[in-house]
Amino acid sequence: MPKVLVLPEHIASQIAAGEVIERPASVVKELVENSIDAGATQIEIAVASDCRDIRVADNGCGMEPEDAVLAFHRHATSKLSKPEDLWSLRTMGFRGEAIPSIASVSHLTCYTRSHEASTGTKVDAADGTVTATETGCASGTVMELTDLFYNVPARLKFLKKPSTEFAHIHETVQALATSFPKTVFQLVNNGEVVLKTSGSGKLAQSMVETGLMSGKEELCQVTFADLKYGMAIYGYIARPIHFRGDRKGILAIINNRPVRCSLTYKALDQAYADLIPKGKYPLAVLTITIDPNQVDVNIHPTKKEIKYNIGNDVFMAIHRAATEALRVTGAQSDSSAQAAAQPVERISYSPWSAQAATSHTPTAEQGVVAEPSNTKFAASPRNTQQLHFGESLSCVPTSPHLSLTTASKTQLPHRTVTASLPHGWRLLGCLHNTYFLVETPEGLELIEQHIVHERVIYERLLAAQATPGRITDSTQTVIISQSLNLSPEQKAALEEHIELLRSLGFDFDIPAQSAAVCTQVPLELAHKDYACVVQQIVEQLCLADSAQLELEATKSLACQAAVKNGMTLSDRDITQLLSDWLKTPRNDTCPHGRPIRLAFSMDKLFQMFHPG
Ligand SMILES: Nc1ncnc2c1ncn2[C@@H]1O[C@H](COP(=O)(O)OP(=O)(O)OP(=O)(O)O)[C@@H](O)[C@H]1O
Ligand SMILES: [Mg+2]
């Protein structure tokens, strides 16, 4: 058990000063952090009297009598002895402020006994005097306080109602208990156990035991390591079908400390930007280990915030780790079972074949690889288009003004493309030309026609954008082009964002005196009324947040290019689309965050038909 020492003035003055006890939850945070630093494997927190009586008991190392007395003095700590220690913190506490602060606003009593001592010590602090007496007690420490803020009427007045204050305590314990899965935590409110963890040592289990997650979420595991700054990221993020209206489902644990980490929030916002609806936030628990020299927790007295020396690297690492984890496909096809399924032969052109031809499997390193994973889809999109040019789905409107040609240098022989559904999947039909009804081994799936196609196109576009030169392989030159009907503002926006639009596969001729003309469109817009689509994308660009322009333009293009609900598709085209979708990463939701599929298991259907 390290000795408690009063910090010399030159160190004390470097510590972020300020009031640390704002509300009952601050007391709980400070006392539990002390228990953690004391190496406790069991911590019990009990709250009563409208959160003004608090007791935290642990089985940690305890204190010798003289240390227990010193602990009540300002800047008395066993965790820091020289200024450099502030840069290599491995403990939750370091300021030697918490106990004196709590003692100054409540009646605080400490019972403590070290493992080696035969008797314990009781320390009382009343009106500035600290008294110690010998007492019998279990090894470990119990901190017990009553009448919180009895002498600070202003604080008392500003406390929220007890249920709100307890909610803050609950949130505090939830974060700490999740961060320390090996420790058994118990939180009791007015005699009732509200939270209990098993100390299993497993993060996923503690997330559920603390109630941070319900246990029903489908989670993606995050693992990432970067030797450069000894950075490692480990944790779980929920698939995008789960989200909330606030950030309370996000917990960032930096070097074991749960903190509000705006960098983590930002990185997750970006990773989920095209997976969940705007204004919603993901569920995530990320533990980030990093060289303590690279982080500063000494910026706020409550240590709830953190500053990084290498913020950009941390941001990139979190973003990459989350993005990789999210590249799972929600509905997955079983490739071995798929081989056994009845293939549907594909002989006519439809937009899906073009998408399949350019779909790529991402690698951890570059995001995409150069070759399609499935050689049966290896035909180049240009060639696919050219071979079957003129044929199109009956539903797709063709513009009388539009004439497109490809500029292909190579020609592949005509090939038959097959698509099949996974074993146990059967297309039952399409409800009102909008929802595919699919039988699966689990039950029934309803899959929306427009958004399933939207996700397939969107992922293909992203993959193409990430591969140099790839986008130009997926374009169509417009031979007889029509003037675009753009307002002066829209024409200006078109000029401003021309490079962005080129990166999507468009090109334009923009004469100063006359209307702009589109000279090239992405393959997805072959046979579409491209002028209308360009107009919509330009409108989007005028409205979108500048940081998100490329993403928004890509979303817009995918949305415009996707088949609409209400259009009639053949079973063969639906099968092809479903097959492409099953191979598409991140296929739970559309790029705007709507769920693509609704699943009804046989159990769920049974319950619906047999209520009660
Ligand atoms: N539950 C406990 N078990 C063992 N020792 C404790 C316990 N609580 C406090 N101490 C001792 O009392 C000292 C003072 O605690 P206090 O919380 O005031 O400061 P700190 O933890 O060092 O820093 P901070 O103010 O940042 O929390 C600690 O450094 C530690 O040595
Ligand atoms: Mg402390």
PDB file of N, CA and C and ligand atoms in Angstrom, residues 1 4 30 34-35 38 58 61-63 71 76-79 93-100 141 143 303, ligand 1:
ATOM      1  N   MET A   1       0.848  -1.204   0.000  1.00  0.00           N
ATOM      2  CA  MET A   1       0.000   0.000   0.000  1.00  0.00           C
ATOM      3  C   MET A   1       0.883   1.254   0.000  1.00  0.00           C
ATOM      4  N   VAL A   4       0.461   7.846   1.630  1.00  0.00           N
ATOM      5  CA  VAL A   4      -0.194   9.090   1.217  1.00  0.00           C
ATOM      6  C   VAL A   4       0.713  10.254   1.606  1.00  0.00           C
ATOM      7  N   GLU A  30     -16.021   9.823  -7.579  1.00  0.00           N
ATOM      8  CA  GLU A  30     -14.736   9.961  -6.876  1.00  0.00           C
ATOM      9  C   GLU A  30     -14.478   8.768  -5.960  1.00  0.00           C
ATOM     10  N   ASN A  34     -11.585   5.791  -6.308  1.00  0.00           N
ATOM     11  CA  ASN A  34     -10.616   5.465  -5.249  1.00  0.00           C
ATOM     12  C   ASN A  34     -10.598   3.961  -4.985  1.00  0.00           C
ATOM     13  N   SER A  35     -11.781   3.351  -4.978  1.00  0.00           N
ATOM     14  CA  SER A  35     -11.854   1.904  -4.740  1.00  0.00           C
ATOM     15  C   SER A  35     -11.139   1.146  -5.859  1.00  0.00           C
ATOM     16  N   ALA A  38      -7.561   1.338  -5.433  1.00  0.00           N
ATOM     17  CA  ALA A  38      -7.113   0.531  -4.292  1.00  0.00           C
ATOM     18  C   ALA A  38      -7.086  -0.958  -4.647  1.00  0.00           C
ATOM     19  N   ASP A  58     -15.492  -1.153  -0.335  1.00  0.00           N
ATOM     20  CA  ASP A  58     -14.668  -1.972  -1.235  1.00  0.00           C
ATOM     21  C   ASP A  58     -13.807  -2.945  -0.448  1.00  0.00           C
ATOM     22  N   CYS A  61      -7.111  -2.355  -0.935  1.00  0.00           N
ATOM     23  CA  CYS A  61      -5.937  -2.485  -0.062  1.00  0.00           C
ATOM     24  C   CYS A  61      -6.105  -1.827   1.304  1.00  0.00           C
ATOM     25  N   GLY A  62      -7.107  -0.955   1.467  1.00  0.00           N
ATOM     26  CA  GLY A  62      -7.293  -0.282   2.750  1.00  0.00           C
ATOM     27  C   GLY A  62      -6.172   0.706   3.046  1.00  0.00           C
ATOM     28  N   MET A  63      -6.247   1.342   4.207  1.00  0.00           N
ATOM     29  CA  MET A  63      -5.223   2.350   4.549  1.00  0.00           C
ATOM     30  C   MET A  63      -4.729   2.138   5.977  1.00  0.00           C
ATOM     31  N   ALA A  71      -5.382  11.410   4.119  1.00  0.00           N
ATOM     32  CA  ALA A  71      -6.253  11.416   2.931  1.00  0.00           C
ATOM     33  C   ALA A  71      -7.308  12.515   2.986  1.00  0.00           C
ATOM     34  N   ALA A  76      -3.362  15.612  -0.723  1.00  0.00           N
ATOM     35  CA  ALA A  76      -2.707  14.437  -0.133  1.00  0.00           C
ATOM     36  C   ALA A  76      -3.067  13.239  -1.002  1.00  0.00           C
ATOM     37  N   THR A  77      -2.068  12.628  -1.582  1.00  0.00           N
ATOM     38  CA  THR A  77      -2.315  11.503  -2.488  1.00  0.00           C
ATOM     39  C   THR A  77      -1.179  10.503  -2.419  1.00  0.00           C
ATOM     40  N   SER A  78      -1.499   9.267  -2.724  1.00  0.00           N
ATOM     41  CA  SER A  78      -0.452   8.247  -2.794  1.00  0.00           C
ATOM     42  C   SER A  78      -0.110   7.966  -4.258  1.00  0.00           C
ATOM     43  N   LYS A  79      -0.707   8.754  -5.191  1.00  0.00           N
ATOM     44  CA  LYS A  79      -0.650   8.356  -6.602  1.00  0.00           C
ATOM     45  C   LYS A  79       0.286   9.201  -7.455  1.00  0.00           C
ATOM     46  N   GLY A  93      -7.242   8.494  -9.902  1.00  0.00           N
ATOM     47  CA  GLY A  93      -7.048   9.739  -9.163  1.00  0.00           C
ATOM     48  C   GLY A  93      -5.599  10.165  -9.203  1.00  0.00           C
ATOM     49  N   PHE A  94      -5.360  11.447  -8.907  1.00  0.00           N
ATOM     50  CA  PHE A  94      -3.975  11.920  -8.836  1.00  0.00           C
ATOM     51  C   PHE A  94      -3.880  13.283  -8.154  1.00  0.00           C
ATOM     52  N   ARG A  95      -5.046  13.925  -7.859  1.00  0.00           N
ATOM     53  CA  ARG A  95      -4.967  15.285  -7.365  1.00  0.00           C
ATOM     54  C   ARG A  95      -4.973  15.392  -5.841  1.00  0.00           C
ATOM     55  N   GLY A  96      -5.419  14.328  -5.173  1.00  0.00           N
ATOM     56  CA  GLY A  96      -5.533  14.407  -3.724  1.00  0.00           C
ATOM     57  C   GLY A  96      -6.559  15.434  -3.293  1.00  0.00           C
ATOM     58  N   GLU A  97      -7.640  15.527  -4.033  1.00  0.00           N
ATOM     59  CA  GLU A  97      -8.656  16.561  -3.786  1.00  0.00           C
ATOM     60  C   GLU A  97     -10.003  15.988  -3.392  1.00  0.00           C
ATOM     61  N   ALA A  98     -10.272  14.760  -3.831  1.00  0.00           N
ATOM     62  CA  ALA A  98     -11.649  14.279  -3.746  1.00  0.00           C
ATOM     63  C   ALA A  98     -12.133  14.159  -2.308  1.00  0.00           C
ATOM     64  N   ILE A  99     -11.365  13.474  -1.473  1.00  0.00           N
ATOM     65  CA  ILE A  99     -11.855  13.228  -0.110  1.00  0.00           C
ATOM     66  C   ILE A  99     -12.025  14.540   0.659  1.00  0.00           C
ATOM     67  N   PRO A 100     -11.017  15.435   0.680  1.00  0.00           N
ATOM     68  CA  PRO A 100     -11.266  16.707   1.378  1.00  0.00           C
ATOM     69  C   PRO A 100     -12.454  17.470   0.802  1.00  0.00           C
ATOM     70  N   THR A 141     -12.079  -0.659   2.481  1.00  0.00           N
ATOM     71  CA  THR A 141     -12.458   0.688   2.917  1.00  0.00           C
ATOM     72  C   THR A 141     -13.955   0.906   2.722  1.00  0.00           C
ATOM     73  N   MET A 143     -16.488   4.201   2.739  1.00  0.00           N
ATOM     74  CA  MET A 143     -16.649   5.653   2.856  1.00  0.00           C
ATOM     75  C   MET A 143     -18.148   5.912   2.974  1.00  0.00           C
ATOM     76  N   LYS A 303     -12.028  15.287 -14.588  1.00  0.00           N
ATOM     77  CA  LYS A 303     -11.341  14.297 -15.445  1.00  0.00           C
ATOM     78  C   LYS A 303     -12.297  13.593 -16.405  1.00  0.00           C
TER      79      LYS A 303
HETATM   80  N1  LIG B   1     -11.007   3.341  -1.029  1.00  0.00           N
HETATM   81  C1  LIG B   1      -9.728   3.579  -0.751  1.00  0.00           C
HETATM   82  N2  LIG B   1      -8.862   2.589  -0.487  1.00  0.00           N
HETATM   83  C2  LIG B   1      -7.561   2.828  -0.219  1.00  0.00           C
HETATM   84  N3  LIG B   1      -7.031   4.073  -0.205  1.00  0.00           N
HETATM   85  C3  LIG B   1      -7.833   5.094  -0.454  1.00  0.00           C
HETATM   86  C4  LIG B   1      -9.219   4.922  -0.736  1.00  0.00           C
HETATM   87  N4  LIG B   1      -9.753   6.127  -0.950  1.00  0.00           N
HETATM   88  C5  LIG B   1      -8.745   7.018  -0.820  1.00  0.00           C
HETATM   89  N5  LIG B   1      -7.600   6.420  -0.540  1.00  0.00           N
HETATM   90  C6  LIG B   1      -6.297   7.072  -0.324  1.00  0.00           C
HETATM   91  O1  LIG B   1      -6.561   8.409  -0.048  1.00  0.00           O
HETATM   92  C7  LIG B   1      -5.841   9.260  -0.938  1.00  0.00           C
HETATM   93  C8  LIG B   1      -6.649  10.508  -1.194  1.00  0.00           C
HETATM   94  O2  LIG B   1      -7.806  10.208  -1.948  1.00  0.00           O
HETATM   95  P1  LIG B   1      -8.429  11.310  -2.899  1.00  0.00           P
HETATM   96  O3  LIG B   1      -9.509  10.726  -3.655  1.00  0.00           O
HETATM   97  O4  LIG B   1      -8.689  12.523  -2.088  1.00  0.00           O
HETATM   98  O5  LIG B   1      -7.217  11.689  -3.840  1.00  0.00           O
HETATM   99  P2  LIG B   1      -6.624  10.875  -5.065  1.00  0.00           P
HETATM  100  O6  LIG B   1      -7.435   9.711  -5.368  1.00  0.00           O
HETATM  101  O7  LIG B   1      -5.202  10.638  -4.780  1.00  0.00           O
HETATM  102  O8  LIG B   1      -6.742  11.982  -6.209  1.00  0.00           O
HETATM  103  P3  LIG B   1      -8.104  12.601  -6.816  1.00  0.00           P
HETATM  104  O9  LIG B   1      -8.429  13.821  -6.028  1.00  0.00           O
HETATM  105  O10 LIG B   1      -7.694  12.926  -8.202  1.00  0.00           O
HETATM  106  O11 LIG B   1      -9.148  11.569  -6.693  1.00  0.00           O
HETATM  107  C9  LIG B   1      -5.586   8.416  -2.148  1.00  0.00           C
HETATM  108  O12 LIG B   1      -4.436   8.850  -2.838  1.00  0.00           O
HETATM  109  C10 LIG B   1      -5.409   7.023  -1.558  1.00  0.00           C
HETATM  110  O13 LIG B   1      -4.095   6.805  -1.131  1.00  0.00           O
END
